[in-house]
Backbone as numpy.savetxt, mean C-alpha at the origin, in Angstrom:
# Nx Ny Nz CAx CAy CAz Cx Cy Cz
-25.72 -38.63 -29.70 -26.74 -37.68 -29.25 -26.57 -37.35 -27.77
-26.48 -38.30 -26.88 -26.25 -38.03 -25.41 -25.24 -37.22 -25.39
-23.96 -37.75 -26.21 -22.88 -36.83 -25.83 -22.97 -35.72 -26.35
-24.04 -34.96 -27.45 -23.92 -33.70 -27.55 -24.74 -32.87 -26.45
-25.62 -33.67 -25.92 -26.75 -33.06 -24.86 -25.50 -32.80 -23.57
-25.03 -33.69 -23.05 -24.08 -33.02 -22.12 -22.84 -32.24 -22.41
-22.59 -31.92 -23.62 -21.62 -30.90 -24.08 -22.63 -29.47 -23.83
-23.74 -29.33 -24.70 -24.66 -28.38 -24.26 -25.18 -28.17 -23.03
-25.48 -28.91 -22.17 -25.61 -28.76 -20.48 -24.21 -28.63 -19.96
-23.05 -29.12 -20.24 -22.11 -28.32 -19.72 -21.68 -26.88 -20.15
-21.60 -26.76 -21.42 -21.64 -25.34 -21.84 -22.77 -24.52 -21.10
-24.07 -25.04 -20.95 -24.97 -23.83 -20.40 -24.30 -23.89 -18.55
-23.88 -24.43 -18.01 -23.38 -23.98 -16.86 -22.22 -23.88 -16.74
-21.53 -23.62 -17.66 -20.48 -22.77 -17.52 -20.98 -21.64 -17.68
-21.65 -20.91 -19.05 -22.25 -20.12 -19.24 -22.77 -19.13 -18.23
-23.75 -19.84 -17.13 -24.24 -19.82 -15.78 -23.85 -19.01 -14.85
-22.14 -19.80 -14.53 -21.05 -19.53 -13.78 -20.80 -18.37 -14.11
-20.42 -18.02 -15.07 -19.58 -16.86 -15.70 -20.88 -15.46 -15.50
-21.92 -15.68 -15.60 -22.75 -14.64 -15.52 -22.70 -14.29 -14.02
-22.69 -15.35 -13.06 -23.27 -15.42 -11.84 -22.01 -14.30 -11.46
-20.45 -14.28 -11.91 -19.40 -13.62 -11.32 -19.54 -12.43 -11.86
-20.47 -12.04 -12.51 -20.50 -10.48 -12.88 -20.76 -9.56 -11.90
-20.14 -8.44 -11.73 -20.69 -7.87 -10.60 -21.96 -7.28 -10.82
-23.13 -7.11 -9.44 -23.90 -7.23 -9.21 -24.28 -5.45 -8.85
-25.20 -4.55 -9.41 -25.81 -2.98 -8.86 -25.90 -3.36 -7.12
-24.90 -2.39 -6.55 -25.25 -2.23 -4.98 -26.70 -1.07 -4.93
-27.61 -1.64 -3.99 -28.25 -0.81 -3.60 -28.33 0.28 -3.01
-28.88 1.42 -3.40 -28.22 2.46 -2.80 -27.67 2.91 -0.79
-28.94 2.18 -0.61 -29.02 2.55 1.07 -27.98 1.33 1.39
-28.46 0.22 0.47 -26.63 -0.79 1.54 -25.36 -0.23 0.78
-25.02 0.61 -0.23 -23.82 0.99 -0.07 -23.23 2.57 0.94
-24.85 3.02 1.01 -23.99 4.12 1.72 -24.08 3.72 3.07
-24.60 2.41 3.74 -24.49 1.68 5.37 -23.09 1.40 4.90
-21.99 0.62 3.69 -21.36 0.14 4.14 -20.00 1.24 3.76
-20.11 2.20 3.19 -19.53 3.31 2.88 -19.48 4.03 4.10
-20.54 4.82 5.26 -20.30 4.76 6.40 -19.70 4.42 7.31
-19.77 3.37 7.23 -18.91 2.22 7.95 -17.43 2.28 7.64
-17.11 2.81 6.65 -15.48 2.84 6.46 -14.77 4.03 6.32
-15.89 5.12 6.65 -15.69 6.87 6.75 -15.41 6.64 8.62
-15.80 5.93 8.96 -15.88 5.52 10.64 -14.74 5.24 11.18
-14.32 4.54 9.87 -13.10 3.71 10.32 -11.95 4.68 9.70
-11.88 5.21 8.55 -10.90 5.78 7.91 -10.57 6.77 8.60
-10.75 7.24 9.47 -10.21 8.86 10.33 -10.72 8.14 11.52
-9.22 7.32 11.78 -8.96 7.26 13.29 -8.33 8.54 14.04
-8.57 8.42 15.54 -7.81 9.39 16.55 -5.88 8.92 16.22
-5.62 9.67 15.34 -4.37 9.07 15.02 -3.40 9.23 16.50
-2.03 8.17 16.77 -0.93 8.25 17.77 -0.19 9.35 17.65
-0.01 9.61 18.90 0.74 10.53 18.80 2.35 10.26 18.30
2.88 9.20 18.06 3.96 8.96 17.02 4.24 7.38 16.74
4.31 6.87 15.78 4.28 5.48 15.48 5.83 4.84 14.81
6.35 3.48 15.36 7.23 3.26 14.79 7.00 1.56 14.27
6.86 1.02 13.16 7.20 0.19 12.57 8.07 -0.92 11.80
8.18 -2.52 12.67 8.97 -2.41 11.53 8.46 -4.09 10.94
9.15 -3.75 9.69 8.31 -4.34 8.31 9.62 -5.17 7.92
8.98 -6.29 7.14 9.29 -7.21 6.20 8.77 -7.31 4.61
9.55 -7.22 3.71 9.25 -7.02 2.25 9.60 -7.88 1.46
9.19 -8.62 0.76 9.41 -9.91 -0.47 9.00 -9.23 -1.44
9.76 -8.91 -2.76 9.31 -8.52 -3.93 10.08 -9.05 -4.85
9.48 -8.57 -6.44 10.00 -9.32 -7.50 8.98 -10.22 -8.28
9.52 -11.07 -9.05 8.78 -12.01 -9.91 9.44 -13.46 -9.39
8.12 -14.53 -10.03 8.37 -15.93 -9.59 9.96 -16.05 -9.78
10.60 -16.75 -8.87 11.58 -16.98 -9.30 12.87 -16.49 -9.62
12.53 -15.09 -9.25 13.37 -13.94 -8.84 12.97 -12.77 -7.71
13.29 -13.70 -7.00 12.45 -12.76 -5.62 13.18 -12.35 -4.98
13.39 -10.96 -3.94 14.34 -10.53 -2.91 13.39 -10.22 -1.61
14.41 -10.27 -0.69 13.61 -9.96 0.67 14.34 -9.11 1.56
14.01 -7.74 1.88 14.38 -6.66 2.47 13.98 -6.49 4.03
14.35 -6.20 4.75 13.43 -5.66 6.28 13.91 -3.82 6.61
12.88 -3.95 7.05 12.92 -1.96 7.31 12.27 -1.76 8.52
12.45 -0.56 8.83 12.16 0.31 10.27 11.70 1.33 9.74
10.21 2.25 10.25 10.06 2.90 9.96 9.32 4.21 10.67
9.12 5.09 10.77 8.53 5.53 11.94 8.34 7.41 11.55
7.87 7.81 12.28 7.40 9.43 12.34 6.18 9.79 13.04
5.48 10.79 13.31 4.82 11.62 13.80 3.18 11.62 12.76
2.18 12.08 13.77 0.93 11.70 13.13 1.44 13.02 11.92
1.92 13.58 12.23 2.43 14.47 10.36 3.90 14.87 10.57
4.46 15.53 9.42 5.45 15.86 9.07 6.34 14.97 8.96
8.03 15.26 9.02 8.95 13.93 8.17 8.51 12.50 8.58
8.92 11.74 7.92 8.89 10.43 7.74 10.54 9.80 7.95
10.89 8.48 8.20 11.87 8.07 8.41 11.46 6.60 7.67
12.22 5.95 7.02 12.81 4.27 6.37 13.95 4.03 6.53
14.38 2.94 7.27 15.73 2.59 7.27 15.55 1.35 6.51
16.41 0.54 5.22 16.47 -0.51 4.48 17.33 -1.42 5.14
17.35 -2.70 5.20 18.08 -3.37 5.33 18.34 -4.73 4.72
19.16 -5.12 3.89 19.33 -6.40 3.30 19.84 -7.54 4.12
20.06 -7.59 5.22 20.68 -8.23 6.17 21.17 -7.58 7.87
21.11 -8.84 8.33 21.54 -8.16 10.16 22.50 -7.19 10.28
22.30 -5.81 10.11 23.36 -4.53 10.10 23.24 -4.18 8.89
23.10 -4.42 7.57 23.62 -3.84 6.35 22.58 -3.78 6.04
22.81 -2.02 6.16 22.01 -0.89 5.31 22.30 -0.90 4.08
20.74 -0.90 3.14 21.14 -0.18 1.67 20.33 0.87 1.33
19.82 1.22 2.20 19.16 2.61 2.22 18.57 2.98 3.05
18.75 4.61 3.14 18.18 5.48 4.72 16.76 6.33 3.47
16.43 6.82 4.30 15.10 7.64 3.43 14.21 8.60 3.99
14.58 9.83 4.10 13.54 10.94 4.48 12.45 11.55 3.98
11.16 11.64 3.76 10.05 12.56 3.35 9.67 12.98 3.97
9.33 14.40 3.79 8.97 15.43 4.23 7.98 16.02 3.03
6.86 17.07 3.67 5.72 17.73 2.72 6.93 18.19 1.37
7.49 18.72 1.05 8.37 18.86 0.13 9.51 18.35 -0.84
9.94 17.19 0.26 11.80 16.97 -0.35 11.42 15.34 0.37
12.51 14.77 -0.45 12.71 13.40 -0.74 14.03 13.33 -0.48
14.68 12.01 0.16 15.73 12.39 0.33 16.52 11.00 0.73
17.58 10.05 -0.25 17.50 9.06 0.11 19.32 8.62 -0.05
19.58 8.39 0.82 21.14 7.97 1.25 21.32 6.70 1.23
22.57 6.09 -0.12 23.14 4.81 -0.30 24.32 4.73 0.68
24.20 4.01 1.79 25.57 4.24 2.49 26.71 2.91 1.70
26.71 2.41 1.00 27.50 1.39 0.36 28.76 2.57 -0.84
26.93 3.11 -1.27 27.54 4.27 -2.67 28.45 5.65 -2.04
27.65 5.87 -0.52 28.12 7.08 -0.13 27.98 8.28 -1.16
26.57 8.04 -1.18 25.83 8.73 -2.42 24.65 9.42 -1.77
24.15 10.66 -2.02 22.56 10.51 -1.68 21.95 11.59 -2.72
20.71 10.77 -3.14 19.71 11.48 -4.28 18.96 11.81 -3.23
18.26 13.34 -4.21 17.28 14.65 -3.56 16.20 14.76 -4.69
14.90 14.90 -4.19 13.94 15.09 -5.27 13.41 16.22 -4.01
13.34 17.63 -4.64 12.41 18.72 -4.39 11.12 18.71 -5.12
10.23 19.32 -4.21 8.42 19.56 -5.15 7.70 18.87 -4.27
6.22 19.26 -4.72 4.96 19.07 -4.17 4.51 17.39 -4.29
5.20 16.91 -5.68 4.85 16.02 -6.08 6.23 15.09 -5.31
5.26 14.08 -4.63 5.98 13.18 -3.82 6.54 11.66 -4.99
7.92 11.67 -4.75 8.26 10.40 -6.02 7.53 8.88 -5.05
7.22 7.28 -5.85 6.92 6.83 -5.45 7.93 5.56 -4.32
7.26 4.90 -3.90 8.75 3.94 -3.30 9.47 3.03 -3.84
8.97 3.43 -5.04 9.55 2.40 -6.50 10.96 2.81 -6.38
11.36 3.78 -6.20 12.93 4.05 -6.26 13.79 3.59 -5.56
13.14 2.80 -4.63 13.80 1.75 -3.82 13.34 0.54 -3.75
11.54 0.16 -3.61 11.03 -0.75 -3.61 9.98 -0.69 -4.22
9.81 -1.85 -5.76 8.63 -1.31 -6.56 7.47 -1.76 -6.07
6.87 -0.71 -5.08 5.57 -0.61 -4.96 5.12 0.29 -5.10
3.45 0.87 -5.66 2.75 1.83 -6.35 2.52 2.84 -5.28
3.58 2.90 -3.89 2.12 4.22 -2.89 3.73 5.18 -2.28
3.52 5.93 -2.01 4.44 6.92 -1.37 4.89 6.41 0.51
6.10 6.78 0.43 6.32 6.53 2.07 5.10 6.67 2.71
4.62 8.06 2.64 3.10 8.28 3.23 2.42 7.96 3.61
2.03 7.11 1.96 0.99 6.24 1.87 1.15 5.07 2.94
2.06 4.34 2.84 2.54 3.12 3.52 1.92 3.54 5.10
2.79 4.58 5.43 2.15 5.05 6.68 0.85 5.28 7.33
0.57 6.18 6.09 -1.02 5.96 6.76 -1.80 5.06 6.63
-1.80 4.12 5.58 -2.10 2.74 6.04 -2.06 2.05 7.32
-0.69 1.81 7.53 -0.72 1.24 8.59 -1.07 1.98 10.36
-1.07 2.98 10.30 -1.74 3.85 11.07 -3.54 3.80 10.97
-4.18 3.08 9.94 -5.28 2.96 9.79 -6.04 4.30 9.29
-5.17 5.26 8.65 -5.73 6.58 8.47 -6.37 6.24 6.58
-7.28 5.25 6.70 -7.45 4.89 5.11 -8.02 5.99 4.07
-8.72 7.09 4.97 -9.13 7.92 3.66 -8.35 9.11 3.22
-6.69 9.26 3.93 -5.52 9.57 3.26 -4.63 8.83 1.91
-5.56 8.14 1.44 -5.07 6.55 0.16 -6.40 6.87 -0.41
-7.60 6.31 0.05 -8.88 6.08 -0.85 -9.95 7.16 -0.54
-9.57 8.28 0.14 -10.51 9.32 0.07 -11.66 9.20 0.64
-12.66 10.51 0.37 -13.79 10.65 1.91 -15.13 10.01 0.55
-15.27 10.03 -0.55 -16.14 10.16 -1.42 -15.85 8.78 -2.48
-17.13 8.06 -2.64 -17.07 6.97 -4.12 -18.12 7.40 -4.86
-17.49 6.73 -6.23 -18.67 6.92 -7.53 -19.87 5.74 -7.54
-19.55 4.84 -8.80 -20.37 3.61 -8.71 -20.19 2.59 -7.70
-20.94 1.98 -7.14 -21.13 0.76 -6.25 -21.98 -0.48 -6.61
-20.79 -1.48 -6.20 -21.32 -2.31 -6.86 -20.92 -3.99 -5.76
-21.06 -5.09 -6.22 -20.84 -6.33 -5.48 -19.69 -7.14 -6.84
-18.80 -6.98 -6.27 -17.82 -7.61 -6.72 -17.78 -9.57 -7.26
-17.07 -9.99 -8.18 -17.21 -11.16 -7.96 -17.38 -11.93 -7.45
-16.70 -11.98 -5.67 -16.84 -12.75 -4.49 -18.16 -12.10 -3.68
-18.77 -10.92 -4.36 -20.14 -10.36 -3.40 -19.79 -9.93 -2.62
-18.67 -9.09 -2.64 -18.04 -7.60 -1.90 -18.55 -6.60 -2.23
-18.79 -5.89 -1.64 -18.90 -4.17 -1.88 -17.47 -3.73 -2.16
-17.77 -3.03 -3.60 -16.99 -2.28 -4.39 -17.07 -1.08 -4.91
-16.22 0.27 -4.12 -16.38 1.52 -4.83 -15.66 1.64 -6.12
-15.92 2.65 -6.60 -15.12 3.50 -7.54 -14.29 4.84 -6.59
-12.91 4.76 -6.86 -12.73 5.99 -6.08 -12.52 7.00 -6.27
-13.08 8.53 -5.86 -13.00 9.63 -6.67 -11.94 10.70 -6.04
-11.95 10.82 -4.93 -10.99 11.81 -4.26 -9.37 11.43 -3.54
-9.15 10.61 -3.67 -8.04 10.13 -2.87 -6.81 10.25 -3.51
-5.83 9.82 -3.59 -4.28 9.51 -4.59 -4.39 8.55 -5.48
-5.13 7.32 -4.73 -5.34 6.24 -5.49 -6.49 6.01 -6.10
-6.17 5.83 -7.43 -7.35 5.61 -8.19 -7.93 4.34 -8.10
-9.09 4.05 -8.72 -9.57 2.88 -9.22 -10.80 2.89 -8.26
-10.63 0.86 -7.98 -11.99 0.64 -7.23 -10.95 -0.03 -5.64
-12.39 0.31 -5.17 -12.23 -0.22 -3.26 -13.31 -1.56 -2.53
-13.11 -2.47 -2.45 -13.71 -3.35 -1.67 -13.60 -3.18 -0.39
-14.66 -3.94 0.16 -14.74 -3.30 2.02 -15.21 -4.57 2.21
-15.02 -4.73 3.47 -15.32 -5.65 4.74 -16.71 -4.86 5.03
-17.68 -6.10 5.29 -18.58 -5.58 6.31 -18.40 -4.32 7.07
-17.64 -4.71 8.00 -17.30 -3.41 8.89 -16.63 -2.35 8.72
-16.23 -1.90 7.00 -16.20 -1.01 6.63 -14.40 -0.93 6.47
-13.65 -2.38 6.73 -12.39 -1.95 6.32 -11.94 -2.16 5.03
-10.89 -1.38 4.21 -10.82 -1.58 2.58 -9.82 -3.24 2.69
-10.20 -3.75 2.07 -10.01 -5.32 2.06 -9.18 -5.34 0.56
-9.65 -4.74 -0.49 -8.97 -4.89 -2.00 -9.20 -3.70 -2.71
-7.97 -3.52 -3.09 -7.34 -2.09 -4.16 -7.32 -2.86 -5.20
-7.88 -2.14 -6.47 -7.59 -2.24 -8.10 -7.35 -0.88 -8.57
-6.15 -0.88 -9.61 -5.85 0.07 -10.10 -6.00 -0.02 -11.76
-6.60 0.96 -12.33 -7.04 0.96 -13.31 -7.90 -0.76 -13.72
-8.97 -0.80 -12.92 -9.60 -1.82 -13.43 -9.52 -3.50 -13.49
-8.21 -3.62 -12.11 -7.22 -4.68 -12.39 -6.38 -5.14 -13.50
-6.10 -3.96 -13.98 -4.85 -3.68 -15.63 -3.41 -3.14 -15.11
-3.59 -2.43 -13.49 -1.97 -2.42 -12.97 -1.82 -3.37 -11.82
-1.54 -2.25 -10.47 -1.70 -3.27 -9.70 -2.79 -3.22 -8.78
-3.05 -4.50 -7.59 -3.73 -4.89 -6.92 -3.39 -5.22 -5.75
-3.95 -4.21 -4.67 -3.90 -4.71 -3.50 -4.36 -5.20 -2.02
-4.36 -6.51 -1.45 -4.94 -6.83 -1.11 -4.64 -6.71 0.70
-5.43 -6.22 1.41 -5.03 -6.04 2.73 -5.48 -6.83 3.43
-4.69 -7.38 4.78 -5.38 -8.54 5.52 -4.88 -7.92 6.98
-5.60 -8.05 8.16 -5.46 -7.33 9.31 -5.36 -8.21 10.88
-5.02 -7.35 11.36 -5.13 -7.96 12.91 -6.37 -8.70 13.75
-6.32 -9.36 14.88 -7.19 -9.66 15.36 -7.72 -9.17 16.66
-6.81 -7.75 16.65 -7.26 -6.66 17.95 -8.85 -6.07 17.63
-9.49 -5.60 19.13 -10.10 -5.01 18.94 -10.63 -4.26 18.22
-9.55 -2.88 17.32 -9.46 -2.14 16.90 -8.38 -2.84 15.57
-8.99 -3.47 14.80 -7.98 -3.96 13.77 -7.30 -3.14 12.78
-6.45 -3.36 12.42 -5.17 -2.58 11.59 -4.51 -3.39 10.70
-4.28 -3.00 9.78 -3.29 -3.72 8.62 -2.27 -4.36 9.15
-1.94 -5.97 8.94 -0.54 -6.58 9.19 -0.19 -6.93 7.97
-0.43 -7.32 7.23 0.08 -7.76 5.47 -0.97 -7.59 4.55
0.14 -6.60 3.50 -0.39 -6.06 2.28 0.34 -7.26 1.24
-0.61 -7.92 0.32 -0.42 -8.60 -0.99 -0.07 -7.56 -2.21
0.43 -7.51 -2.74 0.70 -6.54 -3.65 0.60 -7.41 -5.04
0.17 -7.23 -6.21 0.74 -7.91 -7.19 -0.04 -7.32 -8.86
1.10 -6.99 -9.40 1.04 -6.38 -10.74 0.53 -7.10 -11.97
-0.42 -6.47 -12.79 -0.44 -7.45 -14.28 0.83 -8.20 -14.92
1.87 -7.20 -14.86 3.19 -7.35 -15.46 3.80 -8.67 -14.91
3.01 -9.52 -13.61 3.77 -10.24 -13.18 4.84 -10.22 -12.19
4.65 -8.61 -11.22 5.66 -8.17 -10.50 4.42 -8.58 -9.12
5.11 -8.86 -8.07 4.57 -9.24 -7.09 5.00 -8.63 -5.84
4.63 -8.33 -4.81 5.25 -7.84 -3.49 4.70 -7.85 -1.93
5.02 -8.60 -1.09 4.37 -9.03 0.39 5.00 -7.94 1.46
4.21 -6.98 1.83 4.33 -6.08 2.95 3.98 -7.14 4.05
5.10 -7.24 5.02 4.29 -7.24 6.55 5.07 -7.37 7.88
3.92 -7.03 8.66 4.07 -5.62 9.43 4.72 -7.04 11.10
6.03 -6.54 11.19 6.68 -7.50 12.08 6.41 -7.25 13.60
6.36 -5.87 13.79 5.95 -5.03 15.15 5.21 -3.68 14.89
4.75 -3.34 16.03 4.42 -1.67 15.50 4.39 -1.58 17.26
4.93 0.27 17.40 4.99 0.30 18.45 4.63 1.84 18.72
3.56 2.34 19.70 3.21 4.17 19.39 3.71 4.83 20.83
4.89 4.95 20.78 5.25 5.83 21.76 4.07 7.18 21.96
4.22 7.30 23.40 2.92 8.40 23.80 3.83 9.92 23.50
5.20 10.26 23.20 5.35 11.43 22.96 6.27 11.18 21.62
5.75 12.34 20.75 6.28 12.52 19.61 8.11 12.47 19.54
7.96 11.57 18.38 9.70 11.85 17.73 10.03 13.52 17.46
11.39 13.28 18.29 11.89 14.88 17.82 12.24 15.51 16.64
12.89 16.53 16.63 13.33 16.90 14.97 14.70 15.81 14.68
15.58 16.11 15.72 17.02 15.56 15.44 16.77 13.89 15.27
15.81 13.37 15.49 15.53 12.00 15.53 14.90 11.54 13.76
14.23 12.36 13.36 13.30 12.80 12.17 14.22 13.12 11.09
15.54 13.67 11.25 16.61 13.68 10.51 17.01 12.71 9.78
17.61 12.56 8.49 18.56 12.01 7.70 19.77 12.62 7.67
20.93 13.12 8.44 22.24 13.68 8.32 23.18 12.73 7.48
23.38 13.60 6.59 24.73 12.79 5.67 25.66 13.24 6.07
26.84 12.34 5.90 28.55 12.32 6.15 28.76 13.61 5.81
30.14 14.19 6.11 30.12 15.05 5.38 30.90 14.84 4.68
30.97 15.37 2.95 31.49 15.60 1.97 30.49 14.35 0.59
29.65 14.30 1.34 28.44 13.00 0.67 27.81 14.03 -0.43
28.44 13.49 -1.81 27.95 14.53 -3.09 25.86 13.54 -3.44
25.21 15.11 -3.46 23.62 14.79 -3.70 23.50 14.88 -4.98
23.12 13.51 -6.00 22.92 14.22 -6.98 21.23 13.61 -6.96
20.81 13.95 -8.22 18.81 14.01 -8.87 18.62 12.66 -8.54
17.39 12.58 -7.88 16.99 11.28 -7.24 17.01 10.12 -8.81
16.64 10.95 -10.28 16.52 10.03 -11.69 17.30 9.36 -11.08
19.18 9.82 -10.84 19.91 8.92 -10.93 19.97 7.68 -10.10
19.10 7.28 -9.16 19.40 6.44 -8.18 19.08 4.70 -9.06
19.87 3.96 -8.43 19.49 2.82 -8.99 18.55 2.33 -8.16
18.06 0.97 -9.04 17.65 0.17 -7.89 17.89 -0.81 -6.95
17.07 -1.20 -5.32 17.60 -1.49 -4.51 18.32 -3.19 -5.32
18.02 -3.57 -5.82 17.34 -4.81 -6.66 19.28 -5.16 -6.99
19.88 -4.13 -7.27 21.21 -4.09 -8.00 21.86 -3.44 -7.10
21.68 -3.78 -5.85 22.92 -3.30 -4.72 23.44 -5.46 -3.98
């Protein structure tokens, strides 16, 4: 008899537990204080040109690779990625621009071109879910170029975060915030793709230093941010360039492999 009474008192607090992690109706006036708060933050006075450079671990347990890159451009127009698998050795250069994609194997002495509106993702080199862009304006702190000016439902997350739904941005799903209004955790489709988790500086004015990345599928990936540096006058055009060799045949970005198999 005792031992069924504490099988039933442990079942009812587990029971307990499991209710307690449900998320919780945000109130209306504390989600739009803490929604505020990250419209405040999301449209910074952007630099007048920013250069970065980054460290990347991706893959699954046990099959992991680790890349470093340089990256840099202008509060708009082209973008620049340089890849590197090691001290000097490039395995990929990478231009975006509002239009064209544009990414040079100097090993292959190859380079794939994707034209259109629709920007391909950086999966074609490194599988993560956001566009050069994206990456950028992240780390530029420009967050409502990713999660948009507008949310749907609000709510308190398992840990008793504030959690949007997001309606206008690139990225779908839901948004967790910091108190002070910075996005702290990405879910995509519901935590059924991927998830990402941002962790930041301890400046004044804090900014993204490492993004957690990690997929249902079991694919995983660690952004982070080694330097960042904002020159006070903009990168030029000829600097903003990707120039290929000449006689370097372009074919359809489909064909590019991945970095994964260089």
């Amino acid at each position: 008899m005792n031992h069924l009474r504490l099988c039933c008192l442990a079942l009812c607090v587990l029971l307990a537990c499991a209710c307690a992690r449900q998320p919780a109706t945000l109130p209306p006036e504390q989600a739009d204080a803490v929604w505020q708060r990250y419209l405040a933050a999301a449209s910074p006075a952007l630099p007048a040109a920013s250069r970065y450079q980054l460290s990347l671990r991706f893959g699954r347990e046990g099959d992991s690779h680790r890349v470093t890159a340089l990256m840099w451009g202008n509060g708009n127009g082209p973008l620049r990625l340089d890849i590197m698998a090691g001290v000097g050795v490039s395995v990929a250069k990478i231009m975006e621009t509002e239009t064209d994609f544009l990414i040079y194997a100097p090993h292959e002495g190859r380079a794939y071109s994707h034209e259109g509106p629709q920007k391909p993702l950086l999966k074609v080199g490194l599988p993560i879910p956001l566009q050069l862009s994206h990456v950028f304006s992240l780390l530029d702190g420009e967050y409502a170029a990713l999660f948009g000016e507008r949310h749907g439902k609000a709510a308190l997350d398992g840990e008793g975060v504030p959690s949007f739904q997001l309606l206008d941005g690139p990225l779908t799903g839901s948004l967790s915030l910091r108190n002070d209004g910075l996005p702290s955790l990405w879910k995509q489709d519901g935590g059924r793709g991927w998830t990402m988790r941002i962790l930041y500086t301890d400046d004044a004015r804090p900014l993204p230093r490492r993004m957690e990345l990690h997929h249902a599928d079991g694919h995983d990936a660690v952004l982070l941010v080694k330097s960042r540096e904002h020159p006070d006058v903009p990168f030029s055009e000829e600097r903003l360039r990707l120039p290929l060799p000449e006689g370097t045949p372009v074919l359809p970005l489909s064909q590019y492999r991945d970095i994964r198999s260089r």
